[in-house]
Amino acid sequence: MSRPDVLEKLVSLCKRRGFIFQSSEIYGGTGSVWDYGPLGVELKKNVKDAWWHTMVRSRDDVEGLDAAILMHPRVWEASGHVSGFNDPLIDCKACKARFRADQMDGASCPRKPSKKPGEQGDCQLTEPRQFNLMFKTFMGPVEDTAAVVYLRPETAQGIFVNFLNVQQARRQKVPFGIAQIGKAFRNEITPGNFTFRTREFEQMEMQFFVDPAAAEGKRTDMEWFEYWKAQRMEWHLALGLERERLEFHQHSATELAHYAKAAFDIQFDFGGTLGFQEIEGVHHRSDFDLGRHQEFSSKRMEYVDQVANRRYIPYVVETSVGADRVTLALLCNAYAEESVEGESEGRVVLHLKPSLAPIKAGIFPLTKKDGQPEMANRIVEDLRPLYPVDYDDAGSIGKRYRRQDEVGTPFCVTIDPESTGNGTVTVRDRDTLAQDRIDATQLRAYLAAKLAG
Ligand code: GAP
């Protein structure tokens, strides 16, 4: 069954409600670069916090890192990105469009009537040529080849070059991991599908260093690989992505990087023509990266096992997930159009997990008099230090509910005439639409329990 395509509706909702805007929109926009607005930044931060909590804070065998975006250019020679991070490109000299040579079957000419590249009559397609995906810039005042530096195309290399710094500073023993969240940049040829493939994006990556010849009774490298595959799938499920929309895709021998022992993608069904697409990669990178950095820097990248009296370059199991892609997956997963009993108009609702929702509670005085706004403001002041809340006194209660449903706010608190009389408020649940009347003094604890659940 193919799921409906909600991307276009999401683009509109995200702009209207302050989740995601096109970058530099007033100048006509920047190609495939996006800005996160007030609600988008909260949602993506909640995703990143959930990842950091699971991968770093709740474990004693993974350390955090925040490496610089600009690195020594030799890093990218060692990693293979200077020579090998290329897409084969075909240009059309007639319409100036650019196509990926390996995706010509699905490509279409931007001119009307819509045809395949090469079928317009006057198309002038070039031979395929390699196009490096790294953005280049210059360090210092002189713009010559000696000053070239790159915007990192992945965060992983910052982890590899710091492997021994972290291991020694934290006295970690293999197996252990290093995790970081940060921006990465790729001059993608065929970006698109909203924030799915962009030129500037955030990665959440973890490199787990393991013994290539683990002693008997210890997990082997392939057992660690299986362990991390399972852990990462559990994380996506815990965020609320539907089980039937998630699957593993194993890299075939032709897809595998030459140094990789194994690789799986975790794919999510985005619906419509996009369908199942990668949101995370779990890769067994062998000792390739550390070995290459040892070769290119002439610095030893070996781990010294003092108990077994051995030195070796560890194998690496990598988990690499895009913060923007997961955020988009969550929006697709959460989006619903529903009819509401007793109401002629339906509602658009984001069924986000409460802990991920950008706003946790809408606070509504039923009317703008009789002490209701004052009581509502006291509640806002009480809750705001804990999490984002939204005070709203405009329009009917129904309209206010709709506004909060559309941005995924899990709870709406209404202050009515009864509230100022006996100190109770109603709390309406976004998903069940059930309303509980509770004492305002219990509101903090009530919401805390619901948000934790
Ligand atoms: N260090 C390994 C690595 O970078 P990758 O499969 O190229 O592996 C990992 O990228 C993840 O980063 C992807 O699964 C995706 O979520 C995200 N990602 C990669 N390129 C992206 C792009 N152009 N726009 C948005 N996210 C991207």
mmCIF file of C-alpha atoms and ligand atoms in Angstrom, residues 81 85 153-157 186 188 191 195-205 207 251 265-266 278-281 283 285 318 320-326, ligand 1:
data_model
loop_
_atom_site.group_PDB
_atom_site.id
_atom_site.type_symbol
_atom_site.label_atom_id
_atom_site.label_comp_id
_atom_site.label_asym_id
_atom_site.label_seq_id
_atom_site.Cartn_x
_atom_site.Cartn_y
_atom_site.Cartn_z
ATOM 1 C CA HIS A 81 36.785 12.555 0.004
ATOM 2 C CA PHE A 85 33.452 11.915 -2.994
ATOM 3 C CA PRO A 153 30.893 16.698 4.283
ATOM 4 C CA GLU A 154 30.461 14.433 7.345
ATOM 5 C CA THR A 155 31.130 14.905 11.051
ATOM 6 C CA ALA A 156 32.808 11.492 11.389
ATOM 7 C CA GLN A 157 36.335 12.628 10.527
ATOM 8 C CA ARG A 186 27.449 18.672 0.523
ATOM 9 C CA GLU A 188 24.365 17.892 -3.800
ATOM 10 C CA PRO A 191 18.806 18.004 -3.745
ATOM 11 C CA THR A 195 14.556 18.994 3.862
ATOM 12 C CA PHE A 196 15.181 15.407 2.762
ATOM 13 C CA ARG A 197 18.299 16.158 0.717
ATOM 14 C CA THR A 198 19.829 19.553 1.352
ATOM 15 C CA ARG A 199 23.215 21.189 0.929
ATOM 16 C CA GLU A 200 23.596 22.104 4.606
ATOM 17 C CA PHE A 201 22.327 19.628 7.190
ATOM 18 C CA GLU A 202 23.004 18.254 10.650
ATOM 19 C CA GLN A 203 24.348 14.807 11.395
ATOM 20 C CA MET A 204 24.304 12.847 14.640
ATOM 21 C CA GLU A 205 27.161 10.387 14.365
ATOM 22 C CA GLN A 207 31.908 5.851 16.009
ATOM 23 C CA HIS A 251 23.960 -2.728 1.144
ATOM 24 C CA ASP A 265 20.434 1.668 6.077
ATOM 25 C CA ILE A 266 17.438 2.279 8.269
ATOM 26 C CA GLU A 278 17.420 6.168 4.126
ATOM 27 C CA ILE A 279 17.302 8.100 7.393
ATOM 28 C CA GLU A 280 20.299 6.443 9.055
ATOM 29 C CA GLY A 281 23.306 4.369 8.077
ATOM 30 C CA HIS A 283 28.337 0.938 8.845
ATOM 31 C CA ARG A 285 34.124 0.771 8.513
ATOM 32 C CA GLU A 318 29.463 3.784 12.820
ATOM 33 C CA SER A 320 25.113 8.044 11.263
ATOM 34 C CA VAL A 321 21.726 9.715 11.259
ATOM 35 C CA GLY A 322 20.526 13.027 9.828
ATOM 36 C CA ALA A 323 18.787 15.292 12.348
ATOM 37 C CA ASP A 324 16.888 17.059 9.558
ATOM 38 C CA ARG A 325 15.846 13.807 7.900
ATOM 39 C CA VAL A 326 14.548 12.321 11.146
HETATM 40 N N1 GAP B 1 29.701 9.295 8.046
HETATM 41 C C1 GAP B 1 28.842 8.506 7.239
HETATM 42 C C2 GAP B 1 27.918 9.306 6.439
HETATM 43 O O1 GAP B 1 28.012 10.511 6.359
HETATM 44 P P1 GAP B 1 25.859 9.089 4.854
HETATM 45 O O2 GAP B 1 24.990 7.897 4.555
HETATM 46 O O3 GAP B 1 26.451 9.822 3.724
HETATM 47 O O4 GAP B 1 26.968 8.548 5.865
HETATM 48 C C3 GAP B 1 24.430 9.707 6.957
HETATM 49 O O5 GAP B 1 25.017 10.110 5.734
HETATM 50 C C4 GAP B 1 23.079 10.361 7.163
HETATM 51 O O6 GAP B 1 23.190 11.775 7.000
HETATM 52 C C5 GAP B 1 22.017 9.927 6.140
HETATM 53 O O7 GAP B 1 21.396 8.725 6.540
HETATM 54 C C6 GAP B 1 21.060 11.099 6.179
HETATM 55 O O8 GAP B 1 20.172 10.974 7.275
HETATM 56 C C7 GAP B 1 21.985 12.288 6.438
HETATM 57 N N2 GAP B 1 22.289 12.984 5.170
HETATM 58 C C8 GAP B 1 23.256 12.682 4.278
HETATM 59 N N3 GAP B 1 23.240 13.550 3.242
HETATM 60 C C9 GAP B 1 22.229 14.411 3.480
HETATM 61 C C10 GAP B 1 21.697 15.541 2.784
HETATM 62 N N4 GAP B 1 22.212 15.973 1.642
HETATM 63 N N5 GAP B 1 20.644 16.209 3.330
HETATM 64 C C11 GAP B 1 20.111 15.798 4.504
HETATM 65 N N6 GAP B 1 20.569 14.749 5.222
HETATM 66 C C12 GAP B 1 21.622 14.056 4.710
#
